[in-house]
Amino acid sequence: MSQTQDRLGVAVVGLGGAVATTAIAGIESIKSGSNDLSGLPLADRAVGGLKPYDGLVFGGWDLCEDDLGTAALGHGVLSEKHLSGGAAALKDMHAWPAVGSEDFCKNVTGGNKIAVAGHRGAVERIHDDLSMFKEEQGLDRVVMLNLASTERTPDLSAEAFSSREAFERALDRDDPEISPAMLYAYAAITADTPYGNFTPSVAADVPVLAALAAERGVPVAGKDGKTGQTFLKTVIAPALRARALHVDGWFSTNILGNRDGLALDDPNSLKSKVGTKLSVLDQILGYPVEDHQVHIHYYRPRGDDKEAWDNIDISGFLGERMQIKVDFLCKDSVLAAPLAIEIARTLDLAKTRGQGGVQEQLSVFFKMPQTKDGALPEHAFLKQVQTLDDWLGEA
Amino acid sequence: MSQTQDRLGVAVVGLGGAVATTAIAGIESIKSGSNDLSGLPLADRAVGGLKPYDGLVFGGWDLCEDDLGTAALGHGVLSEKHLSGGAAALKDMHAWPAVGSEDFCKNVTGGNKIAVAGHRGAVERIHDDLSMFKEEQGLDRVVMLNLASTERTPDLSAEAFSSREAFERALDRDDPEISPAMLYAYAAITADTPYGNFTPSVAADVPVLAALAAERGVPVAGKDGKTGQTFLKTVIAPALRARALHVDGWFSTNILGNRDGLALDDPNSLKSKVGTKLSVLDQILGYPVEDHQVHIHYYRPRGDDKEAWDNIDISGFLGERMQIKVDFLCKDSVLAAPLAIEIARTLDLAKTRGQGGVQEQLSVFFKMPQTKDGALPEHAFLKQVQTLDDWLGEA
Amino acid sequence: MSQTQDRLGVAVVGLGGAVATTAIAGIESIKSGSNDLSGLPLADRAVGGLKPYDGLVFGGWDLCEDDLGTAALGHGVLSEKHLSGGAAALKDMHAWPAVGSEDFCKNVTGGNKIAVAGHRGAVERIHDDLSMFKEEQGLDRVVMLNLASTERTPDLSAEAFSSREAFERALDRDDPEISPAMLYAYAAITADTPYGNFTPSVAADVPVLAALAAERGVPVAGKDGKTGQTFLKTVIAPALRARALHVDGWFSTNILGNRDGLALDDPNSLKSKVGTKLSVLDQILGYPVEDHQVHIHYYRPRGDDKEAWDNIDISGFLGERMQIKVDFLCKDSVLAAPLAIEIARTLDLAKTRGQGGVQEQLSVFFKMPQTKDGALPEHAFLKQVQTLDDWLGEA
Amino acid sequence: MSQTQDRLGVAVVGLGGAVATTAIAGIESIKSGSNDLSGLPLADRAVGGLKPYDGLVFGGWDLCEDDLGTAALGHGVLSEKHLSGGAAALKDMHAWPAVGSEDFCKNVTGGNKIAVAGHRGAVERIHDDLSMFKEEQGLDRVVMLNLASTERTPDLSAEAFSSREAFERALDRDDPEISPAMLYAYAAITADTPYGNFTPSVAADVPVLAALAAERGVPVAGKDGKTGQTFLKTVIAPALRARALHVDGWFSTNILGNRDGLALDDPNSLKSKVGTKLSVLDQILGYPVEDHQVHIHYYRPRGDDKEAWDNIDISGFLGERMQIKVDFLCKDSVLAAPLAIEIARTLDLAKTRGQGGVQEQLSVFFKMPQTKDGALPEHAFLKQVQTLDDWLGEA
């Protein structure tokens, strides 16, 4: 068991989901003696202040009532073999009751709901949960991660988001434009708990909350974990630019069969997911790619396995046309879980270093990196790697 | 017509080949008024001392007797449409008689051979050709590019390569281990002409010639242009490393039907080509990939079109396995020609800047970047881009 | 020039489209001396009564006012080279004014419209066009082909389709549920002209018209030409069944950038296209494939080139799962045009043989073969080939 | 337990291999109560005289000394889960000592060798093994299957194969041109035991043995199981022919990491494997495809999983060129095992029906169907299916 100063609580929104249970399984395997740090991007970095992997303690909320072992099996990422081995602890873990809203996320429901009425009651309950988590686990420090299913985009021009005071009044009147993700983000920030958003949902990136985080010195980062297709897109596109290979079109399609895919069957959730995927390319290339398309399809035979098929039409010297096709047969949660873990660790490091507000140096982990003051984000993957490396290397 | 100070002669070994004729077609189109600089990586860079594209003047050697228009049509890259348009000049261009050796390159032959006997005679003739080229075209400056077919690897442990003096003696006795590519490189260096090697053949990278280039202050760079599959490999591999996705195997196969493909049907030529492709991956990843395979197949239906199919087996978090497949339907010469052009321009810039010997900052153009003093090269593409950018930006 | 008895008029609905202009270009090339019969499935069949390719004479209707050469260039299938060679005749050909309806086909419009009001007027005009075509070209025999863009599906439960009399009354009152495709089909049948439907639009397959064709002894066949993805699907699926490889899911996506693709951007047209694609698989396999998806996307960089990407998830012995991926880089009109030609020739042969009504033996040419009396069609490609072969071989 | 008349012994050459152990696992699962007949092509056929799946009893030879459970785990097809479930019987099964020859199959060796000297001794021992198998298992009927690794092709012009008498004399003098596969085939035929050859090795297809089988009325069939790439090739090629799509080139590459792949690392074994793959295409198409290439590569990351990647270059109407790419992510043994099972059952059925010699109606199971009197085989898959169906349906 790690010493107290090496421990870090990770309070997860969506604890029973595929990403969260995969992350917990990996960390529990490490705690139970496995030395396998494969897939963890910062495993070979020795950085003072960065908590060790075996110091991570997971808790969190979910609408699903099952124990995490049962939930994990349902996602099809982990097998009985994992659960009878290093990840056995999952079978004894249960999520805390969660805030949910069918208005914001239609296709994912469950009975494990917070039994309080109204926004203020929800925030208070989240605060209580965080306190209880610290106390029961003997934790000095906690970060919050949003790993829940994608919500629809709220109307960001609504009065509720026009100012700090307007937001507080909207909380008072249970304004329906305030989403569950925002409630969690607000609760985290007001509890001085770093907040990372791995989903495309709007949360700490609504300006009123980003300002609050900066004001209180709470690190926040987001959003939408950069796992499969967008990861490769931000790897390849800068290289095409450097070679002056013009992108005439980029057609991306995804097939996946997990709960995330089901959530995306709600066109409103899909829209917010695809939106973040689309904006990436033009910015890297420096010109608009009109024929850039991203499609996501729920296709059950794959379960949590995902296939991302890309066709890239390019033209080069003498205007000659060529094609690149990329087929990524990946496992969504296996790619996502280690990123979630590193976001938790680096958010905590930022807190340790006294660095509040938006953490731009974590952009490498996100499809749509949140920036300070609305600046355009850097999307090129290897530049993001360099930025993170530089920050980690600071004394 | 450009002014004298803006003009640069490019003397090409393999002038009738697909890469050379494609490069000339593009430059001639620009000269005849086309503004299309697509596919030229440095087109948007304003760097003092870098010759303009329309200042390039091509000449060179080839075993093939056809005019360049006829040669170009045979390669299937350019069409009648190109040759009746901007690239019409090709029809009036002929290559100078070349040095060839069936021992070093079996499958490519032709009747346009230098009518002199022996190594010293060949070098002298190359010197004469360079002088004549300058005089006839009114050129102050010339660079030499090797764009010929791949030769077999000579025995580098032979006595001929053991010292400068040994090399000179080997020239005197027409030592058969000295290849045509080396004769051209030697001739270039001793004529104070920058030399770039776009092929995998051994030339200015044999230590005795690299030393000579450094001594005389002649810029040299090589080798083996990084066009299709290796380009993408050096783009993707650094990203996999940054994400801690372990490469369990990387299977690469290429099908192509041009003269280059035919040359590679000689197993000895193939070996030297595949060798440079293989070494790249381990160095980027930092560990050996035992199951890294590169295959090249001559397949006529494609002509100069090339298909590079890659399968990458990776494992990530919890040891879970995934696959990435990349299929690059490319046009070899269309990718290669602009690189050859930029190598010529940047070699000349190095000469202008008084920078002799191996030009490591040009590594972005090569599969197997030549380094000073046998240091390991940087293969990661976007780091190479940065290195070149930095150098170009120097006052 | 062929003799009269060897000539056959082909009156095409959608004469300026990509399929029609490609078909005409091929036939005109043959007439002008080319021996190239490549891509014509029945070229090596000697069948008495089947008109020779150089006996085909094209005419037809289109909303587009351009000459066919201009129209063809716009589709990107034929090049200037074709039009200055064997297909030069296209430049002097114009379509006759057509019946169109924005209600049935939103995204395709043009000014070359029939200047008559009402359904009866349109039918009369079509009859006049057919008579004029025969007279001007000296033709004994004509067949009509529908090669126009896909229309939305009409409401087939409407009163207009309930009986022959109801249909006639609906014509009288210009019932808006009667589509342009039906008007052409009705006109063909009542002019004793064989009718082939290469599109997914509803036409001679509405029961009231099929019955009329049978009654009058007019051959009809349809519908929706089986070109790329569905062709391969009906080739592969029977083999999977024969090997007891169970299809767990079949994900098909198409990207194409021609006028047909644009028409399919109207969701109503798309629905009728995808519908015919979906029904095929279950019938071949003998069980429902719940996770069968077909997507079609308009993607401009491809022009008339089309890419059909299929992923097939199968399970075999011991329940083990495997995947087959098929990527078909095809040219839609190049695949379609020879089928349209063979449909015209075989419809005429059926007429010669005195065989009226639905021609089931032509099912090999269609995605959704029209059958007699609502019987289920045979979709398995090689069984369809056998059926056609048997019929052709009949004395 | 099945009744005696329903039981059939299957004596396998290569009992410890991936195909054999997979087949046994499936049959044992059925015996232990599983109803899963998935992947068995004839599972839905009710044919009198065809032995039921749960009547199959396996035995056989292998150079490997491990129990079959251990051997199976080594192949990576079956998991511990299979072996603790329905396939538990494998753990108690051992192969009989085998005849082996490093000359014929270099890369596969083992210690479980027959302890007799010479060809005659080996044949006698095989006869004894078959007798013992019948007696111990109480079997009336046995068939022999060759599922061993590929051997190099013997010199078929050798004197040993010139006549029946020559072959007998060659046996007497232990002629090294007689391979282990031929010894097993000879032993089977002379023991009146039907013989099926699932490998590309030369065995009962050497004319002298085929004649002997016909003479003695022993059913034989072969050779080289048609599983992945060739299966799809013989499905797709007939359809391309029917559509008059000309095959300009067909490039096939395979990556696989099982023992079979290792054996093919011996160039001589590879040659015999590739040879059978190549001949298929020309015969189906009716013209030679000069650019038909088949490559097989041993690539460990895949284990028994195999990837067969095909690129097909076709040209159609107007000479326009297109491409089809097929990527088959398959499991070699999972595809092969059910075919081996059906070969055993149908060979026995032939014996029951009194039908000796070469069984051409089983061609559907083989890459290189053995025919009577040197006739060219039918390769088109769906025609083969029809032929087998017809034969099964005979009273």
PDB file of C-alpha atoms in Angstrom, chain A residues 12 62 95 168 173 200 216 294 319 362:
ATOM      1  CA  VAL A  12     -15.345   9.499 -11.601  1.00  0.00           C
ATOM      2  CA  ASP A  62     -23.133   6.066 -11.969  1.00  0.00           C
ATOM      3  CA  ALA A  95     -20.945   3.498  -7.739  1.00  0.00           C
ATOM      4  CA  GLU A 168     -25.947  31.138  -9.821  1.00  0.00           C
ATOM      5  CA  ARG A 173     -34.297  28.133 -10.233  1.00  0.00           C
ATOM      6  CA  PRO A 200     -17.523  15.949 -25.523  1.00  0.00           C
ATOM      7  CA  ARG A 216     -10.364  29.808  -7.442  1.00  0.00           C
ATOM      8  CA  VAL A 294     -17.071  12.056 -39.887  1.00  0.00           C
ATOM      9  CA  GLY A 319      -1.882  18.260 -59.162  1.00  0.00           C
ATOM     10  CA  LEU A 362      -2.710  18.651 -21.369  1.00  0.00           C
TER      11      LEU A 362
END
